[in-house]
Amino acid sequence: MTATHTNFVEYAKIRRDFALIANWIKPGAKVLDLGCGDGALLGYLRDRLDVRGYGVEKDDVNWLACIKNDINVIQMDLEAGLSGFEARSFDVVVLSQTLQAVQNTEGIVQEMLRVGREAIVTFPNFGYWRHRIQLVAGQMPVSKNLPYQWYDTPNVHLCTINDFDKFCANHNIQIEERLVLTNGKPVGLLPNLMGSLAMYRLQTR
Amino acid sequence: MTEPSSVGIVTPQTAHFSEPLALKSGAMLPQFHLTYETYGELNADKSNAVIVCHALSGNHHVAGKYSEGDKYPGWWDNLIGPSRPLDTNKFFVIGLNNLGGCHGSSGPSSTNPATDRPWGATFPVITVEDWVASQARLADYLGIKQLAAVVGGSLGGMQALQWTIDFPDRVRHALVIAAAPNLTAQNIAFNEVARQAIMTDPEFYDGYYYNHGVVPHRGLRIARMLGHITYLSDDAMDEKFGRRLKDGTINYSFDVEFEMESYLRYQGDKFAGEFDANTYLRMTRALDYFDPALGYKGNLSAALAKVKADFLVVSFTSDWRFSPARSREIVKALLDNELSVSYAEVTAAHGHDAFLMPDPHYHDILRTYLQKIETGDAA
């Protein structure tokens, strides 16, 4: 393939979570990225860690962007499940900032842990203090990680870090690692209040 | 980039092969010839060749015209040419008439050199594997060791897939469009009705109609009419014809009343006037028999274990003859083998026929993928 794709290492300076996701992935791993957009994360992981990656994307424009970025991409709707993928056929299945936009949340997380030995899930933390303040002020939160108005948002299943912790406990999912970020920097104290982005590394218990 | 354009005036050529070809059926073709066309220039290291495989009724005339006065160009002209998706500034494109065809290559209507008479029913039954083997001979003849890509829609897509199985080191990319890993029972049923229409035509003469100076026109016509119904979606038919009347009024007769009937009769007549019935039987049989997983207990992933090529698989949402679900079976088997594969499910209203339409997004998909294919020295 000719190299005319995006410089992903440069791009990752904007998407700080890419590097943190990469820290959880072994070089040469086989990675499936669900809702992969233009393939930027997979491109970054390939260029930095030499991962063998496949993306899943339903949008035509994003799909074409993946091909331009030399990313293998399967056009399908996540909501239909991952029946086209064998159990345990990937080292890692990633769902990056898409969890909040899927209808069948339980089904997709379970499918990720069927197809992958591990799952990485990231989502905007609805419990972030800036979101809470806006709610207290009487309006739906809008922020860098939640850039939509209530009437045009694709997000249907927003949750807090506490909610997702409970979800994992109730669904027999082992949290291997959890990282909470604000402006790309790790948050230690009061993560459910101070963190804007949550990252989880998950396995089946 | 220059304005996309046609390849212009083209001329078919013929390659003769004197070495026998052992067929999958056990029969042997002592010699054969293939009619083909090429577009673009083969580059110095012969790394830019692409074979375009045809479907049921196609042939070697894929692009361009034979003269300025030609009414129609080749059957996939919208794909091929300078700056078109399959860009002849970059690629050396080969179209050929498959073995058993009726447009110049050895087939039932061509002369059997052993008898100096048309082969007729004695021309052997041909499989997709046989086609691929004969296409590899053509590549040898042209001095091409490895193809940059094999491209095909429908039955052509099956050939592209078979290429990667039979010659893993000779094909770098396969574009498998509107295809399936085998036919469903329903598809075999359609083919059987088509064959019965031909074989029960009184002018079929068990396939020896050439000796009687006739052709089984009625049978072939009905076979083609049936085919056309299955190539379109219900919605596309409704949109194109609906219940519109030919004369604007009901005549209470069994002549053509609806425009739909008029279209089918026109297509049927046109086809029956230019296509060979014995070839039609063999093309549909090749479709029926295609099943790479057969020798692997139905396990397509196992059948593809030796494949090395990169794949683009494309299906169309309204294609019920070769549905997206069938393409996804191919994709799954490729994924199981950790091959490089991308899959596009194109939203299209035209049914199976969509693979020949110049839908902008569909053509963007092919253009983008083909642009990414590396070829060595420029021509």
PDB file of C-alpha atoms in Angstrom, chain A residues 1-5 30 52 54 60-61 63-64 67-75 83-86 89-90, chain B residues 173 310 312 331-332 334-336 338-347 361 364-365 368-369 371-374:
ATOM      1  CA  MET A   1       0.000   0.000   0.000  1.00  0.00           C
ATOM      2  CA  THR A   2       1.260   3.475  -0.775  1.00  0.00           C
ATOM      3  CA  ALA A   3       1.883   5.712   2.205  1.00  0.00           C
ATOM      4  CA  THR A   4      -0.325   8.737   1.726  1.00  0.00           C
ATOM      5  CA  HIS A   5      -2.344   8.323   4.902  1.00  0.00           C
ATOM      6  CA  LYS A  30      -4.486  -8.253  16.929  1.00  0.00           C
ATOM      7  CA  ARG A  52      -2.701  -6.050  13.138  1.00  0.00           C
ATOM      8  CA  TYR A  54      -9.421  -4.244  11.742  1.00  0.00           C
ATOM      9  CA  ASP A  60     -19.861   5.565   4.293  1.00  0.00           C
ATOM     10  CA  VAL A  61     -17.623   8.623   4.594  1.00  0.00           C
ATOM     11  CA  TRP A  63     -15.423   3.864   5.755  1.00  0.00           C
ATOM     12  CA  LEU A  64     -13.754   5.521   2.753  1.00  0.00           C
ATOM     13  CA  ILE A  67      -9.359   2.840   3.104  1.00  0.00           C
ATOM     14  CA  LYS A  68      -7.449   6.063   2.417  1.00  0.00           C
ATOM     15  CA  ASN A  69      -5.640   5.501   5.730  1.00  0.00           C
ATOM     16  CA  ASP A  70      -4.729   1.905   4.775  1.00  0.00           C
ATOM     17  CA  ILE A  71      -6.980   0.496   7.497  1.00  0.00           C
ATOM     18  CA  ASN A  72      -8.881  -2.771   6.988  1.00  0.00           C
ATOM     19  CA  VAL A  73     -12.486  -1.874   7.663  1.00  0.00           C
ATOM     20  CA  ILE A  74     -15.674  -3.916   7.818  1.00  0.00           C
ATOM     21  CA  GLN A  75     -18.872  -1.985   7.124  1.00  0.00           C
ATOM     22  CA  SER A  83     -21.503 -12.675  14.736  1.00  0.00           C
ATOM     23  CA  GLY A  84     -19.065 -12.233  11.843  1.00  0.00           C
ATOM     24  CA  PHE A  85     -16.164 -12.627  14.274  1.00  0.00           C
ATOM     25  CA  GLU A  86     -15.042 -15.841  15.947  1.00  0.00           C
ATOM     26  CA  SER A  89     -10.158 -14.223  17.645  1.00  0.00           C
ATOM     27  CA  PHE A  90      -8.714 -10.877  18.796  1.00  0.00           C
TER      28      PHE A  90
ATOM     29  CA  HIS B 173      -5.562  -8.289  -4.523  1.00  0.00           C
ATOM     30  CA  ASP B 310      -5.657  -8.828   0.138  1.00  0.00           C
ATOM     31  CA  LEU B 312     -12.044  -5.895  -1.014  1.00  0.00           C
ATOM     32  CA  VAL B 331     -15.554 -11.821   4.861  1.00  0.00           C
ATOM     33  CA  LYS B 332     -15.794 -14.027   7.941  1.00  0.00           C
ATOM     34  CA  LEU B 334     -11.080 -14.198   5.333  1.00  0.00           C
ATOM     35  CA  LEU B 335     -11.059 -12.782   8.871  1.00  0.00           C
ATOM     36  CA  ASP B 336     -10.728 -16.279  10.294  1.00  0.00           C
ATOM     37  CA  GLU B 338      -6.323 -13.140   9.439  1.00  0.00           C
ATOM     38  CA  LEU B 339      -6.136 -11.909   5.861  1.00  0.00           C
ATOM     39  CA  SER B 340      -6.212  -8.262   4.921  1.00  0.00           C
ATOM     40  CA  VAL B 341      -9.861  -7.565   4.084  1.00  0.00           C
ATOM     41  CA  SER B 342     -12.177  -4.600   3.842  1.00  0.00           C
ATOM     42  CA  TYR B 343     -15.895  -4.953   3.336  1.00  0.00           C
ATOM     43  CA  ALA B 344     -18.383  -2.398   2.063  1.00  0.00           C
ATOM     44  CA  GLU B 345     -22.137  -2.827   2.111  1.00  0.00           C
ATOM     45  CA  VAL B 346     -23.379  -0.312  -0.428  1.00  0.00           C
ATOM     46  CA  THR B 347     -26.848   1.153   0.026  1.00  0.00           C
ATOM     47  CA  HIS B 361     -20.092   6.053  -3.587  1.00  0.00           C
ATOM     48  CA  ASP B 364     -15.372   5.907  -4.847  1.00  0.00           C
ATOM     49  CA  ILE B 365     -14.901   2.627  -2.990  1.00  0.00           C
ATOM     50  CA  THR B 368      -9.901   4.435  -3.508  1.00  0.00           C
ATOM     51  CA  TYR B 369      -9.019   0.777  -3.046  1.00  0.00           C
ATOM     52  CA  GLN B 371      -5.441   3.630  -6.084  1.00  0.00           C
ATOM     53  CA  LYS B 372      -3.850   2.073  -3.003  1.00  0.00           C
ATOM     54  CA  ILE B 373      -2.611  -0.975  -4.896  1.00  0.00           C
ATOM     55  CA  GLU B 374       1.116  -0.777  -5.416  1.00  0.00           C
TER      56      GLU B 374
END
